[in-house]
């Protein structure tokens, strides 16, 4: 729940506003002069919406999603830190996506870019489950045809720690059967659907006809999602992030997820960017930075 007065200093007329979102959770609404927009919940520093200047929504958000302080939002961009998946003792995909972040800054730049920065630091609760000191910074930069999301991880403590960090981005597509991911041919993947089997991707275009859950190791920085049903593509450009994950739950897993509609697998695909293939180590006072730019190409 939010106190509206305290958010006034972040408001920029026509560019940034903080307001209650679903269930009263605070969200930052960014508007670009082109008409493009983005929304970021402070809960999880979770980008839940990105619209292009035509008003088309480019991110998937489940109609069944939770919007609650202790639960992740299903869709948009969950921030993964410090654990990917269930590979460790922490909650699935770590605690960043279920933490209350702070809004640190909003900005409208002379070149038109509208930006917001959110921060999260260790707390008694995080130290109870993960005994390290850290500072995270999530940056969201909205431009006319592109959205850049960056993640900075700082070790503010005296002990080194190991971590995974990723943007678990859900894209909205017209029809998963008319969707393809390009750019991963020749890349070694770990296939979660086959017990973690490693193999080299032979397909130029990854298409979907079953549950798909693969981590592509040391993936190229430029990937492309073709959403043929909407006659548009998303160019995905990552920097400082080594891996990519391609995920669609398909029919059976969709039915098992309480916060996801049974039929919604048809309108989404996750193309995730970050370091999830293995844990990275961060020395005291060191920092890691990665970012991904999503550019919408309409045809
Ligand atoms: O990144 C793919 C993945 O790890 C899948 O294995 C799948 O479980 C998905 O993330 C969603 O996880 P979640 O905890 O959000 O249900």
PDB file of C-alpha atoms and ligand atoms in Angstrom:
ATOM      1  CA  UNK A   1       0.000   0.000   0.000  1.00  0.00           C
ATOM      2  CA  UNK A   2       1.262   3.444  -0.691  1.00  0.00           C
ATOM      3  CA  UNK A   3       1.380   6.937   0.710  1.00  0.00           C
ATOM      4  CA  UNK A   4       0.796   9.154  -2.311  1.00  0.00           C
ATOM      5  CA  UNK A   5       2.427  12.273  -0.806  1.00  0.00           C
ATOM      6  CA  UNK A   6       5.849  10.639  -0.537  1.00  0.00           C
ATOM      7  CA  UNK A   7       5.837   9.821  -4.260  1.00  0.00           C
ATOM      8  CA  UNK A   8       5.343  13.363  -5.488  1.00  0.00           C
ATOM      9  CA  UNK A   9       9.052  14.074  -5.800  1.00  0.00           C
ATOM     10  CA  UNK A  10       9.304  11.331  -8.438  1.00  0.00           C
ATOM     11  CA  UNK A  11       6.543  12.736 -10.632  1.00  0.00           C
ATOM     12  CA  UNK A  12       7.543  14.375 -13.936  1.00  0.00           C
ATOM     13  CA  UNK A  13       4.559  15.824 -15.790  1.00  0.00           C
ATOM     14  CA  UNK A  14       3.882  13.857 -18.959  1.00  0.00           C
ATOM     15  CA  UNK A  15       6.783  11.460 -18.295  1.00  0.00           C
ATOM     16  CA  UNK A  16       6.678   9.744 -14.879  1.00  0.00           C
ATOM     17  CA  UNK A  17       4.075   9.147 -12.202  1.00  0.00           C
ATOM     18  CA  UNK A  18       3.795   6.833  -9.218  1.00  0.00           C
ATOM     19  CA  UNK A  19       0.361   5.429  -8.501  1.00  0.00           C
ATOM     20  CA  UNK A  20      -1.373   2.457  -6.965  1.00  0.00           C
ATOM     21  CA  UNK A  21      -1.510  -0.564  -9.242  1.00  0.00           C
ATOM     22  CA  UNK A  22      -3.283  -3.885  -8.731  1.00  0.00           C
ATOM     23  CA  UNK A  23      -4.180  -4.490  -5.075  1.00  0.00           C
ATOM     24  CA  UNK A  24      -2.787  -1.055  -4.197  1.00  0.00           C
ATOM     25  CA  UNK A  25       0.837  -2.022  -4.878  1.00  0.00           C
ATOM     26  CA  UNK A  26       2.819   1.022  -6.004  1.00  0.00           C
ATOM     27  CA  UNK A  27       3.854   1.248  -9.630  1.00  0.00           C
ATOM     28  CA  UNK A  28       5.860   3.736 -11.658  1.00  0.00           C
ATOM     29  CA  UNK A  29       4.274   4.663 -14.963  1.00  0.00           C
ATOM     30  CA  UNK A  30       6.678   5.987 -17.611  1.00  0.00           C
ATOM     31  CA  UNK A  31       5.452   7.735 -20.739  1.00  0.00           C
ATOM     32  CA  UNK A  32       7.600   8.657 -23.727  1.00  0.00           C
ATOM     33  CA  UNK A  33       6.627  11.618 -25.927  1.00  0.00           C
ATOM     34  CA  UNK A  34       6.228   9.145 -28.835  1.00  0.00           C
ATOM     35  CA  UNK A  35       3.355   7.556 -26.922  1.00  0.00           C
ATOM     36  CA  UNK A  36       5.389   4.506 -25.825  1.00  0.00           C
ATOM     37  CA  UNK A  37       4.973   3.513 -22.180  1.00  0.00           C
ATOM     38  CA  UNK A  38       6.225   1.202 -19.430  1.00  0.00           C
ATOM     39  CA  UNK A  39       5.102   0.266 -15.942  1.00  0.00           C
ATOM     40  CA  UNK A  40       7.309  -0.929 -13.100  1.00  0.00           C
ATOM     41  CA  UNK A  41       6.045  -2.239  -9.759  1.00  0.00           C
ATOM     42  CA  UNK A  42       8.194  -1.511  -6.725  1.00  0.00           C
ATOM     43  CA  UNK A  43       7.307  -5.039  -5.642  1.00  0.00           C
ATOM     44  CA  UNK A  44      10.146  -7.002  -7.256  1.00  0.00           C
ATOM     45  CA  UNK A  45      11.237  -3.981  -9.376  1.00  0.00           C
ATOM     46  CA  UNK A  46       8.988  -5.776 -11.771  1.00  0.00           C
ATOM     47  CA  UNK A  47       8.379  -4.311 -15.231  1.00  0.00           C
ATOM     48  CA  UNK A  48       4.829  -5.436 -16.008  1.00  0.00           C
ATOM     49  CA  UNK A  49       4.100  -3.501 -19.183  1.00  0.00           C
ATOM     50  CA  UNK A  50       5.833  -2.103 -22.222  1.00  0.00           C
ATOM     51  CA  UNK A  51       3.743  -0.541 -24.959  1.00  0.00           C
ATOM     52  CA  UNK A  52       4.942   0.829 -28.277  1.00  0.00           C
ATOM     53  CA  UNK A  53       3.828   4.147 -29.758  1.00  0.00           C
ATOM     54  CA  UNK A  54       0.849   2.379 -31.369  1.00  0.00           C
ATOM     55  CA  UNK A  55      -0.327   1.365 -27.917  1.00  0.00           C
ATOM     56  CA  UNK A  56       0.388  -2.343 -28.502  1.00  0.00           C
ATOM     57  CA  UNK A  57       1.370  -4.297 -25.367  1.00  0.00           C
ATOM     58  CA  UNK A  58       4.627  -6.143 -25.932  1.00  0.00           C
ATOM     59  CA  UNK A  59       4.957  -7.989 -22.619  1.00  0.00           C
ATOM     60  CA  UNK A  60       2.775 -10.824 -21.449  1.00  0.00           C
ATOM     61  CA  UNK A  61       1.105 -10.533 -18.053  1.00  0.00           C
ATOM     62  CA  UNK A  62      -1.054 -13.409 -16.877  1.00  0.00           C
ATOM     63  CA  UNK A  63      -4.671 -12.652 -16.069  1.00  0.00           C
ATOM     64  CA  UNK A  64      -4.196 -15.060 -13.115  1.00  0.00           C
ATOM     65  CA  UNK A  65      -1.104 -13.318 -11.739  1.00  0.00           C
ATOM     66  CA  UNK A  66      -0.741 -12.685  -8.036  1.00  0.00           C
ATOM     67  CA  UNK A  67      -0.110  -9.119  -6.952  1.00  0.00           C
ATOM     68  CA  UNK A  68       0.875  -9.701  -3.351  1.00  0.00           C
ATOM     69  CA  UNK A  69       3.942  -8.760  -1.277  1.00  0.00           C
ATOM     70  CA  UNK A  70       5.129 -12.350  -0.822  1.00  0.00           C
ATOM     71  CA  UNK A  71       4.436 -13.704  -4.318  1.00  0.00           C
ATOM     72  CA  UNK A  72       6.047 -13.147  -7.715  1.00  0.00           C
ATOM     73  CA  UNK A  73       4.118 -11.481 -10.511  1.00  0.00           C
ATOM     74  CA  UNK A  74       3.519 -13.822 -13.470  1.00  0.00           C
ATOM     75  CA  UNK A  75       4.633 -12.019 -16.601  1.00  0.00           C
ATOM     76  CA  UNK A  76       6.592  -8.907 -17.494  1.00  0.00           C
ATOM     77  CA  UNK A  77      10.180  -9.072 -16.234  1.00  0.00           C
ATOM     78  CA  UNK A  78      10.788 -10.948 -12.986  1.00  0.00           C
ATOM     79  CA  UNK A  79      14.266 -10.035 -11.707  1.00  0.00           C
ATOM     80  CA  UNK A  80      16.197 -13.172 -10.833  1.00  0.00           C
ATOM     81  CA  UNK A  81      18.729 -12.827  -7.990  1.00  0.00           C
ATOM     82  CA  UNK A  82      20.688 -14.441  -6.364  1.00  0.00           C
ATOM     83  CA  UNK A  83      19.536 -17.918  -7.409  1.00  0.00           C
ATOM     84  CA  UNK A  84      18.255 -19.166 -10.742  1.00  0.00           C
ATOM     85  CA  UNK A  85      15.421 -21.687 -10.619  1.00  0.00           C
ATOM     86  CA  UNK A  86      15.454 -24.206  -7.816  1.00  0.00           C
ATOM     87  CA  UNK A  87      19.269 -24.635  -7.914  1.00  0.00           C
ATOM     88  CA  UNK A  88      19.838 -23.844  -4.246  1.00  0.00           C
ATOM     89  CA  UNK A  89      18.229 -23.341  -0.857  1.00  0.00           C
ATOM     90  CA  UNK A  90      16.511 -20.022  -1.622  1.00  0.00           C
ATOM     91  CA  UNK A  91      12.969 -19.471  -2.867  1.00  0.00           C
ATOM     92  CA  UNK A  92      12.616 -20.363  -6.584  1.00  0.00           C
ATOM     93  CA  UNK A  93      14.519 -17.781  -8.692  1.00  0.00           C
ATOM     94  CA  UNK A  94      15.772 -16.024  -5.531  1.00  0.00           C
ATOM     95  CA  UNK A  95      14.258 -13.321  -3.390  1.00  0.00           C
ATOM     96  CA  UNK A  96      14.650 -10.185  -5.553  1.00  0.00           C
ATOM     97  CA  UNK A  97      11.349 -10.720  -7.348  1.00  0.00           C
ATOM     98  CA  UNK A  98       9.418 -10.981  -4.084  1.00  0.00           C
ATOM     99  CA  UNK A  99      11.179  -8.121  -2.297  1.00  0.00           C
ATOM    100  CA  UNK A 100       9.971  -4.567  -1.725  1.00  0.00           C
ATOM    101  CA  UNK A 101      12.356  -2.367  -3.748  1.00  0.00           C
ATOM    102  CA  UNK A 102      12.782   1.366  -3.337  1.00  0.00           C
ATOM    103  CA  UNK A 103      12.251   3.924  -6.045  1.00  0.00           C
ATOM    104  CA  UNK A 104      15.493   5.934  -6.145  1.00  0.00           C
ATOM    105  CA  UNK A 105      15.164   8.189  -9.169  1.00  0.00           C
ATOM    106  CA  UNK A 106      13.059   9.198 -12.153  1.00  0.00           C
ATOM    107  CA  UNK A 107      14.314  11.308 -15.016  1.00  0.00           C
ATOM    108  CA  UNK A 108      13.206  12.771 -18.355  1.00  0.00           C
ATOM    109  CA  UNK A 109      16.282  13.367 -20.480  1.00  0.00           C
ATOM    110  CA  UNK A 110      16.711  16.017 -23.154  1.00  0.00           C
ATOM    111  CA  UNK A 111      16.864  13.290 -25.836  1.00  0.00           C
ATOM    112  CA  UNK A 112      13.390  12.115 -24.825  1.00  0.00           C
ATOM    113  CA  UNK A 113      14.436   9.017 -22.868  1.00  0.00           C
ATOM    114  CA  UNK A 114      12.438   8.537 -19.674  1.00  0.00           C
ATOM    115  CA  UNK A 115      14.153   6.579 -16.907  1.00  0.00           C
ATOM    116  CA  UNK A 116      13.533   5.114 -13.489  1.00  0.00           C
ATOM    117  CA  UNK A 117      15.980   3.523 -11.062  1.00  0.00           C
ATOM    118  CA  UNK A 118      14.973   1.123  -8.292  1.00  0.00           C
ATOM    119  CA  UNK A 119      17.205  -0.235  -5.546  1.00  0.00           C
ATOM    120  CA  UNK A 120      17.301  -3.141  -3.129  1.00  0.00           C
ATOM    121  CA  UNK A 121      19.804  -3.815  -0.354  1.00  0.00           C
ATOM    122  CA  UNK A 122      20.234  -6.660   2.110  1.00  0.00           C
ATOM    123  CA  UNK A 123      17.966  -6.607   5.134  1.00  0.00           C
ATOM    124  CA  UNK A 124      17.595  -8.713   8.273  1.00  0.00           C
ATOM    125  CA  UNK A 125      15.201 -10.908   6.268  1.00  0.00           C
ATOM    126  CA  UNK A 126      17.574 -11.467   3.306  1.00  0.00           C
ATOM    127  CA  UNK A 127      20.539 -12.044   5.655  1.00  0.00           C
ATOM    128  CA  UNK A 128      18.543 -14.705   7.465  1.00  0.00           C
ATOM    129  CA  UNK A 129      18.252 -16.772   4.273  1.00  0.00           C
ATOM    130  CA  UNK A 130      21.381 -15.522   2.442  1.00  0.00           C
ATOM    131  CA  UNK A 131      24.105 -14.152   4.723  1.00  0.00           C
ATOM    132  CA  UNK A 132      25.627 -11.533   2.417  1.00  0.00           C
ATOM    133  CA  UNK A 133      25.574  -7.775   2.012  1.00  0.00           C
ATOM    134  CA  UNK A 134      24.605  -6.486  -1.416  1.00  0.00           C
ATOM    135  CA  UNK A 135      23.130  -3.546  -3.272  1.00  0.00           C
ATOM    136  CA  UNK A 136      21.059  -4.032  -6.419  1.00  0.00           C
ATOM    137  CA  UNK A 137      20.071  -1.349  -8.878  1.00  0.00           C
ATOM    138  CA  UNK A 138      17.526  -1.882 -11.624  1.00  0.00           C
ATOM    139  CA  UNK A 139      17.411   0.735 -14.366  1.00  0.00           C
ATOM    140  CA  UNK A 140      14.553   1.136 -16.838  1.00  0.00           C
ATOM    141  CA  UNK A 141      15.096   3.389 -19.863  1.00  0.00           C
ATOM    142  CA  UNK A 142      12.169   4.016 -22.165  1.00  0.00           C
ATOM    143  CA  UNK A 143      12.872   5.339 -25.645  1.00  0.00           C
ATOM    144  CA  UNK A 144      10.559   5.670 -28.666  1.00  0.00           C
ATOM    145  CA  UNK A 145      10.965   2.138 -30.008  1.00  0.00           C
ATOM    146  CA  UNK A 146      13.040   0.494 -27.306  1.00  0.00           C
ATOM    147  CA  UNK A 147      13.197  -0.394 -23.656  1.00  0.00           C
ATOM    148  CA  UNK A 148      16.515  -0.975 -21.889  1.00  0.00           C
ATOM    149  CA  UNK A 149      16.567  -2.747 -18.541  1.00  0.00           C
ATOM    150  CA  UNK A 150      19.821  -2.890 -16.609  1.00  0.00           C
ATOM    151  CA  UNK A 151      20.823  -4.679 -13.464  1.00  0.00           C
ATOM    152  CA  UNK A 152      23.775  -3.772 -11.259  1.00  0.00           C
ATOM    153  CA  UNK A 153      24.914  -6.017  -8.406  1.00  0.00           C
ATOM    154  CA  UNK A 154      27.351  -4.693  -5.791  1.00  0.00           C
ATOM    155  CA  UNK A 155      28.965  -6.673  -3.043  1.00  0.00           C
ATOM    156  CA  UNK A 156      28.852  -4.260  -0.090  1.00  0.00           C
ATOM    157  CA  UNK A 157      30.076  -6.789   2.463  1.00  0.00           C
ATOM    158  CA  UNK A 158      33.334  -8.373   3.548  1.00  0.00           C
ATOM    159  CA  UNK A 159      32.782 -11.851   2.113  1.00  0.00           C
ATOM    160  CA  UNK A 160      32.648 -12.920  -1.533  1.00  0.00           C
ATOM    161  CA  UNK A 161      29.365 -14.393  -2.702  1.00  0.00           C
ATOM    162  CA  UNK A 162      28.108 -16.490  -5.594  1.00  0.00           C
ATOM    163  CA  UNK A 163      24.991 -15.458  -7.445  1.00  0.00           C
ATOM    164  CA  UNK A 164      22.911 -15.734 -10.570  1.00  0.00           C
ATOM    165  CA  UNK A 165      21.266 -12.637 -12.039  1.00  0.00           C
ATOM    166  CA  UNK A 166      18.786 -12.484 -14.895  1.00  0.00           C
ATOM    167  CA  UNK A 167      15.807 -10.798 -16.519  1.00  0.00           C
ATOM    168  CA  UNK A 168      13.115 -13.480 -16.948  1.00  0.00           C
ATOM    169  CA  UNK A 169      11.261 -11.592 -19.684  1.00  0.00           C
ATOM    170  CA  UNK A 170       7.790 -12.722 -20.818  1.00  0.00           C
ATOM    171  CA  UNK A 171       6.836 -11.514 -24.310  1.00  0.00           C
ATOM    172  CA  UNK A 172       3.274 -11.339 -25.538  1.00  0.00           C
ATOM    173  CA  UNK A 173       2.807 -13.060 -28.913  1.00  0.00           C
ATOM    174  CA  UNK A 174      -0.269 -13.525 -31.071  1.00  0.00           C
ATOM    175  CA  UNK A 175       0.186 -17.291 -31.451  1.00  0.00           C
ATOM    176  CA  UNK A 176       3.015 -19.436 -30.048  1.00  0.00           C
ATOM    177  CA  UNK A 177       2.721 -21.711 -33.092  1.00  0.00           C
ATOM    178  CA  UNK A 178       3.639 -18.729 -35.264  1.00  0.00           C
ATOM    179  CA  UNK A 179       6.527 -17.580 -33.085  1.00  0.00           C
ATOM    180  CA  UNK A 180      10.242 -18.166 -33.565  1.00  0.00           C
ATOM    181  CA  UNK A 181      13.432 -17.273 -31.726  1.00  0.00           C
ATOM    182  CA  UNK A 182      16.510 -16.622 -33.897  1.00  0.00           C
ATOM    183  CA  UNK A 183      20.173 -16.303 -33.024  1.00  0.00           C
ATOM    184  CA  UNK A 184      20.897 -19.457 -31.037  1.00  0.00           C
ATOM    185  CA  UNK A 185      22.055 -21.853 -33.759  1.00  0.00           C
ATOM    186  CA  UNK A 186      25.369 -23.473 -32.808  1.00  0.00           C
ATOM    187  CA  UNK A 187      25.000 -22.562 -29.121  1.00  0.00           C
ATOM    188  CA  UNK A 188      25.296 -25.254 -26.425  1.00  0.00           C
ATOM    189  CA  UNK A 189      22.144 -25.623 -24.373  1.00  0.00           C
ATOM    190  CA  UNK A 190      21.106 -27.378 -21.181  1.00  0.00           C
ATOM    191  CA  UNK A 191      17.703 -28.934 -21.802  1.00  0.00           C
ATOM    192  CA  UNK A 192      15.618 -29.030 -18.635  1.00  0.00           C
ATOM    193  CA  UNK A 193      13.037 -31.200 -20.396  1.00  0.00           C
ATOM    194  CA  UNK A 194      15.661 -33.927 -20.880  1.00  0.00           C
ATOM    195  CA  UNK A 195      17.231 -34.032 -17.451  1.00  0.00           C
ATOM    196  CA  UNK A 196      19.765 -31.310 -18.154  1.00  0.00           C
ATOM    197  CA  UNK A 197      21.153 -32.940 -21.330  1.00  0.00           C
ATOM    198  CA  UNK A 198      23.669 -30.747 -23.128  1.00  0.00           C
ATOM    199  CA  UNK A 199      23.465 -30.377 -26.854  1.00  0.00           C
ATOM    200  CA  UNK A 200      24.348 -27.934 -29.575  1.00  0.00           C
ATOM    201  CA  UNK A 201      21.331 -26.126 -31.045  1.00  0.00           C
ATOM    202  CA  UNK A 202      20.971 -27.047 -34.715  1.00  0.00           C
ATOM    203  CA  UNK A 203      17.953 -24.881 -35.513  1.00  0.00           C
ATOM    204  CA  UNK A 204      18.257 -21.397 -36.973  1.00  0.00           C
ATOM    205  CA  UNK A 205      14.671 -20.759 -35.879  1.00  0.00           C
ATOM    206  CA  UNK A 206      13.445 -22.224 -32.593  1.00  0.00           C
ATOM    207  CA  UNK A 207       9.725 -22.922 -32.918  1.00  0.00           C
ATOM    208  CA  UNK A 208       7.291 -24.308 -30.356  1.00  0.00           C
ATOM    209  CA  UNK A 209       5.189 -27.480 -30.355  1.00  0.00           C
ATOM    210  CA  UNK A 210       5.826 -28.732 -26.805  1.00  0.00           C
ATOM    211  CA  UNK A 211       7.108 -27.611 -23.409  1.00  0.00           C
ATOM    212  CA  UNK A 212      10.460 -25.913 -23.939  1.00  0.00           C
ATOM    213  CA  UNK A 213      12.906 -25.007 -21.175  1.00  0.00           C
ATOM    214  CA  UNK A 214      16.531 -24.518 -22.218  1.00  0.00           C
ATOM    215  CA  UNK A 215      19.456 -22.541 -20.932  1.00  0.00           C
ATOM    216  CA  UNK A 216      21.712 -21.442 -23.809  1.00  0.00           C
ATOM    217  CA  UNK A 217      25.244 -20.991 -22.543  1.00  0.00           C
ATOM    218  CA  UNK A 218      27.382 -18.081 -23.744  1.00  0.00           C
ATOM    219  CA  UNK A 219      24.646 -17.062 -26.165  1.00  0.00           C
ATOM    220  CA  UNK A 220      25.240 -14.366 -28.784  1.00  0.00           C
ATOM    221  CA  UNK A 221      24.321 -10.869 -27.638  1.00  0.00           C
ATOM    222  CA  UNK A 222      21.831 -10.306 -30.483  1.00  0.00           C
ATOM    223  CA  UNK A 223      18.682 -12.445 -30.519  1.00  0.00           C
ATOM    224  CA  UNK A 224      15.418 -11.949 -32.334  1.00  0.00           C
ATOM    225  CA  UNK A 225      11.882 -12.935 -31.495  1.00  0.00           C
ATOM    226  CA  UNK A 226       9.568 -13.122 -34.505  1.00  0.00           C
ATOM    227  CA  UNK A 227       5.911 -12.718 -33.623  1.00  0.00           C
ATOM    228  CA  UNK A 228       4.494 -13.579 -37.020  1.00  0.00           C
ATOM    229  CA  UNK A 229       0.852 -13.341 -35.926  1.00  0.00           C
ATOM    230  CA  UNK A 230       1.330  -9.713 -34.900  1.00  0.00           C
ATOM    231  CA  UNK A 231       3.618  -8.978 -37.851  1.00  0.00           C
ATOM    232  CA  UNK A 232       6.298  -7.652 -35.571  1.00  0.00           C
ATOM    233  CA  UNK A 233       9.633  -8.672 -34.127  1.00  0.00           C
ATOM    234  CA  UNK A 234      11.536  -7.863 -30.973  1.00  0.00           C
ATOM    235  CA  UNK A 235      15.289  -7.450 -31.318  1.00  0.00           C
ATOM    236  CA  UNK A 236      16.919  -8.448 -28.044  1.00  0.00           C
ATOM    237  CA  UNK A 237      20.418  -7.071 -27.410  1.00  0.00           C
ATOM    238  CA  UNK A 238      22.153  -8.077 -24.194  1.00  0.00           C
ATOM    239  CA  UNK A 239      25.418  -6.705 -22.833  1.00  0.00           C
ATOM    240  CA  UNK A 240      27.416  -8.161 -19.972  1.00  0.00           C
ATOM    241  CA  UNK A 241      24.981 -11.062 -19.696  1.00  0.00           C
ATOM    242  CA  UNK A 242      26.290 -14.378 -20.928  1.00  0.00           C
ATOM    243  CA  UNK A 243      23.300 -16.704 -21.225  1.00  0.00           C
ATOM    244  CA  UNK A 244      19.770 -16.884 -22.584  1.00  0.00           C
ATOM    245  CA  UNK A 245      16.811 -19.073 -21.633  1.00  0.00           C
ATOM    246  CA  UNK A 246      13.905 -19.975 -23.891  1.00  0.00           C
ATOM    247  CA  UNK A 247      10.812 -21.168 -22.035  1.00  0.00           C
ATOM    248  CA  UNK A 248       7.213 -21.982 -22.815  1.00  0.00           C
ATOM    249  CA  UNK A 249       5.280 -24.160 -20.345  1.00  0.00           C
ATOM    250  CA  UNK A 250       2.923 -25.610 -22.963  1.00  0.00           C
ATOM    251  CA  UNK A 251      -0.289 -27.420 -21.991  1.00  0.00           C
ATOM    252  CA  UNK A 252       0.417 -29.686 -19.004  1.00  0.00           C
ATOM    253  CA  UNK A 253       2.698 -27.345 -17.086  1.00  0.00           C
ATOM    254  CA  UNK A 254       0.354 -24.417 -17.733  1.00  0.00           C
ATOM    255  CA  UNK A 255      -2.382 -26.433 -16.010  1.00  0.00           C
ATOM    256  CA  UNK A 256      -0.136 -27.021 -13.002  1.00  0.00           C
ATOM    257  CA  UNK A 257       0.623 -23.330 -12.491  1.00  0.00           C
ATOM    258  CA  UNK A 258      -2.076 -21.748 -10.315  1.00  0.00           C
ATOM    259  CA  UNK A 259      -1.142 -18.209 -11.328  1.00  0.00           C
ATOM    260  CA  UNK A 260      -1.306 -18.846 -15.080  1.00  0.00           C
ATOM    261  CA  UNK A 261      -4.344 -19.462 -17.283  1.00  0.00           C
ATOM    262  CA  UNK A 262      -4.557 -22.912 -18.882  1.00  0.00           C
ATOM    263  CA  UNK A 263      -4.668 -21.428 -22.383  1.00  0.00           C
ATOM    264  CA  UNK A 264      -2.190 -18.602 -21.859  1.00  0.00           C
ATOM    265  CA  UNK A 265       0.844 -20.583 -23.060  1.00  0.00           C
ATOM    266  CA  UNK A 266      -0.413 -19.767 -26.569  1.00  0.00           C
ATOM    267  CA  UNK A 267       0.158 -16.033 -26.134  1.00  0.00           C
ATOM    268  CA  UNK A 268       3.568 -15.911 -24.459  1.00  0.00           C
ATOM    269  CA  UNK A 269       7.172 -16.939 -24.651  1.00  0.00           C
ATOM    270  CA  UNK A 270      10.034 -16.180 -22.295  1.00  0.00           C
ATOM    271  CA  UNK A 271      13.375 -15.196 -23.766  1.00  0.00           C
ATOM    272  CA  UNK A 272      15.491 -14.539 -20.694  1.00  0.00           C
ATOM    273  CA  UNK A 273      18.897 -12.893 -20.511  1.00  0.00           C
ATOM    274  CA  UNK A 274      21.459 -13.027 -17.744  1.00  0.00           C
ATOM    275  CA  UNK A 275      23.874 -15.304 -15.995  1.00  0.00           C
ATOM    276  CA  UNK A 276      21.979 -18.473 -15.168  1.00  0.00           C
ATOM    277  CA  UNK A 277      24.157 -21.273 -16.566  1.00  0.00           C
ATOM    278  CA  UNK A 278      26.452 -21.099 -13.555  1.00  0.00           C
ATOM    279  CA  UNK A 279      26.851 -18.988 -10.436  1.00  0.00           C
ATOM    280  CA  UNK A 280      29.240 -16.032 -10.712  1.00  0.00           C
ATOM    281  CA  UNK A 281      31.462 -14.954  -7.856  1.00  0.00           C
ATOM    282  CA  UNK A 282      31.557 -11.341  -6.691  1.00  0.00           C
ATOM    283  CA  UNK A 283      34.415 -10.215  -4.463  1.00  0.00           C
ATOM    284  CA  UNK A 284      33.924  -7.678  -1.660  1.00  0.00           C
ATOM    285  CA  UNK A 285      33.409  -4.157  -3.119  1.00  0.00           C
ATOM    286  CA  UNK A 286      33.222  -5.571  -6.652  1.00  0.00           C
ATOM    287  CA  UNK A 287      30.252  -4.991  -8.926  1.00  0.00           C
ATOM    288  CA  UNK A 288      28.616  -6.660 -11.886  1.00  0.00           C
ATOM    289  CA  UNK A 289      26.550  -4.891 -14.505  1.00  0.00           C
ATOM    290  CA  UNK A 290      24.395  -6.299 -17.284  1.00  0.00           C
ATOM    291  CA  UNK A 291      21.687  -4.864 -19.486  1.00  0.00           C
ATOM    292  CA  UNK A 292      19.290  -5.846 -22.218  1.00  0.00           C
ATOM    293  CA  UNK A 293      17.656  -3.639 -24.821  1.00  0.00           C
ATOM    294  CA  UNK A 294      14.369  -4.716 -26.369  1.00  0.00           C
ATOM    295  CA  UNK A 295      13.546  -3.015 -29.660  1.00  0.00           C
ATOM    296  CA  UNK A 296      10.167  -3.407 -31.302  1.00  0.00           C
ATOM    297  CA  UNK A 297      10.167  -3.748 -35.081  1.00  0.00           C
ATOM    298  CA  UNK A 298       6.773  -3.480 -36.716  1.00  0.00           C
ATOM    299  CA  UNK A 299       6.252  -4.565 -40.307  1.00  0.00           C
TER     300      UNK A 299
HETATM  301  O1  LIG B   1      13.426 -19.895 -16.709  1.00  0.00           O
HETATM  302  C1  LIG B   1      12.649 -21.013 -16.906  1.00  0.00           C
HETATM  303  C2  LIG B   1      12.110 -21.477 -15.595  1.00  0.00           C
HETATM  304  O2  LIG B   1      13.141 -21.685 -14.685  1.00  0.00           O
HETATM  305  C3  LIG B   1      11.277 -22.718 -15.846  1.00  0.00           C
HETATM  306  O3  LIG B   1      11.895 -23.883 -15.432  1.00  0.00           O
HETATM  307  C4  LIG B   1       9.947 -22.416 -15.196  1.00  0.00           C
HETATM  308  O4  LIG B   1       9.721 -23.057 -14.041  1.00  0.00           O
HETATM  309  C5  LIG B   1       9.959 -20.913 -15.129  1.00  0.00           C
HETATM  310  O5  LIG B   1      11.270 -20.477 -15.028  1.00  0.00           O
HETATM  311  C6  LIG B   1       9.014 -20.196 -14.204  1.00  0.00           C
HETATM  312  O6  LIG B   1       9.341 -20.299 -12.865  1.00  0.00           O
HETATM  313  P1  LIG B   1       8.352 -19.729 -11.785  1.00  0.00           P
HETATM  314  O7  LIG B   1       9.003 -19.912 -10.458  1.00  0.00           O
HETATM  315  O8  LIG B   1       8.148 -18.285 -12.107  1.00  0.00           O
HETATM  316  O9  LIG B   1       7.077 -20.507 -11.903  1.00  0.00           O
END
